[in-house]
Short mmCIF file of C-alpha atoms in Angstrom, two decimals:
data_model
loop_
_atom_site.label_atom_id
_atom_site.label_comp_id
_atom_site.label_asym_id
_atom_site.label_seq_id
_atom_site.Cartn_x
_atom_site.Cartn_y
_atom_site.Cartn_z
CA MET A 1 -82.52 -103.27 -17.25
CA ASN A 2 -79.57 -104.20 -20.29
CA LYS A 3 -78.01 -107.16 -20.77
CA ASN A 4 -75.58 -106.89 -17.70
CA GLU A 5 -78.10 -106.64 -15.62
CA LEU A 6 -80.37 -109.36 -16.75
CA VAL A 7 -77.00 -111.87 -16.02
CA ARG A 8 -76.42 -110.40 -12.85
CA ALA A 9 -80.19 -111.22 -12.14
CA ILE A 10 -80.03 -114.77 -14.15
CA ALA A 11 -77.28 -115.43 -11.32
CA ASN A 12 -78.95 -114.09 -8.55
CA LYS A 13 -82.31 -115.84 -9.38
CA VAL A 14 -80.62 -119.40 -8.92
CA GLY A 15 -77.41 -119.19 -7.81
CA ILE A 16 -75.20 -119.88 -10.54
CA THR A 17 -72.23 -117.55 -11.11
CA LEU A 18 -71.60 -113.68 -13.29
CA LYS A 19 -70.24 -116.06 -15.55
CA ASP A 20 -72.14 -118.91 -16.00
CA ALA A 21 -75.39 -117.04 -15.97
CA GLY A 22 -73.97 -115.15 -19.28
CA LEU A 23 -72.89 -118.24 -21.21
CA ALA A 24 -76.09 -119.63 -20.59
CA LEU A 25 -78.15 -115.63 -21.39
CA ASP A 26 -75.73 -116.24 -24.15
CA GLY A 27 -76.61 -120.00 -25.21
CA VAL A 28 -80.45 -119.15 -25.35
CA ILE A 29 -79.79 -115.89 -27.51
CA GLY A 30 -77.78 -118.04 -29.80
CA ALA A 31 -80.47 -120.87 -30.03
CA ILE A 32 -83.82 -118.75 -30.73
CA THR A 33 -81.90 -116.57 -33.38
CA ASP A 34 -80.69 -120.60 -34.86
CA GLY A 35 -83.90 -121.42 -34.90
CA LEU A 36 -85.77 -118.34 -36.77
CA ASN A 37 -82.85 -118.56 -39.33
CA ALA A 38 -84.21 -121.65 -40.10
CA GLY A 39 -87.29 -120.62 -40.62
CA GLU A 40 -89.04 -121.80 -37.11
CA LYS A 41 -91.28 -120.54 -34.74
CA VAL A 42 -89.56 -120.44 -31.02
CA GLN A 43 -92.61 -121.53 -28.15
CA ILE A 44 -91.29 -120.54 -24.90
CA SER A 45 -94.61 -122.06 -23.31
CA GLY A 46 -95.79 -119.72 -20.37
CA PHE A 47 -93.66 -116.50 -21.83
CA GLY A 48 -94.23 -116.25 -25.53
CA THR A 49 -93.73 -116.50 -28.97
CA PHE A 50 -90.94 -115.26 -31.57
CA GLU A 51 -91.64 -116.09 -35.01
CA LEU A 52 -89.88 -114.33 -38.43
CA LYS A 53 -93.04 -112.99 -40.86
CA CYS A 54 -91.88 -111.64 -44.11
CA LYS A 55 -93.45 -108.29 -45.39
CA PRO A 56 -93.59 -107.98 -49.22
CA ALA A 57 -92.50 -105.73 -51.25
CA ARG A 58 -93.77 -102.26 -51.44
CA GLU A 59 -93.42 -98.54 -53.04
CA GLY A 60 -93.13 -95.42 -50.62
CA ILE A 61 -91.67 -91.96 -50.74
CA ASN A 62 -88.72 -90.59 -49.70
CA PRO A 63 -89.74 -88.27 -46.78
CA LYS A 64 -86.63 -85.49 -47.89
CA THR A 65 -87.91 -85.27 -52.08
CA GLN A 66 -91.32 -87.28 -52.80
CA GLU A 67 -89.26 -88.85 -55.15
CA LYS A 68 -91.51 -93.04 -55.11
CA ILE A 69 -89.11 -95.45 -54.24
CA LYS A 70 -89.48 -99.39 -53.88
CA ILE A 71 -88.90 -101.14 -51.03
CA ASP A 72 -87.99 -104.71 -51.12
CA ALA A 73 -90.01 -107.02 -49.73
CA SER A 74 -87.78 -108.64 -45.92
CA LYS A 75 -88.73 -111.04 -43.48
CA VAL A 76 -88.57 -109.03 -39.47
CA PRO A 77 -88.26 -111.03 -36.36
CA THR A 78 -91.74 -110.84 -34.20
CA PHE A 79 -92.27 -111.31 -30.95
CA LYS A 80 -95.57 -112.46 -28.84
CA PHE A 81 -96.43 -112.69 -25.99
CA GLY A 82 -97.69 -115.54 -24.17
CA LYS A 83 -101.48 -115.84 -22.27
CA ALA A 84 -99.99 -116.54 -18.96
CA TYR A 85 -97.42 -114.26 -19.30
CA LYS A 86 -100.61 -111.34 -19.61
CA ASP A 87 -102.29 -112.99 -17.03
CA SER A 88 -100.20 -112.24 -14.70
CA PHE A 89 -100.22 -108.49 -14.10
#
């Protein structure tokens, strides 16, 4: 399902226009992004949790040249499904 299909599904499920559904989806994505950028954990009860995890700096190998390279530390967004969502299957 791509974004347009998701917007259409939201509009049909809730009974709103495609434009309003698109604005609502953009708002949700924006709020989640802003929360993660502020260092917050974003929990949606019954669905799951978005959070940033810190990956430490490490040493890697360039597969083409076999040369050792340094990989900088980074923050990676992650999502973990909640128990209620997992149990729905």
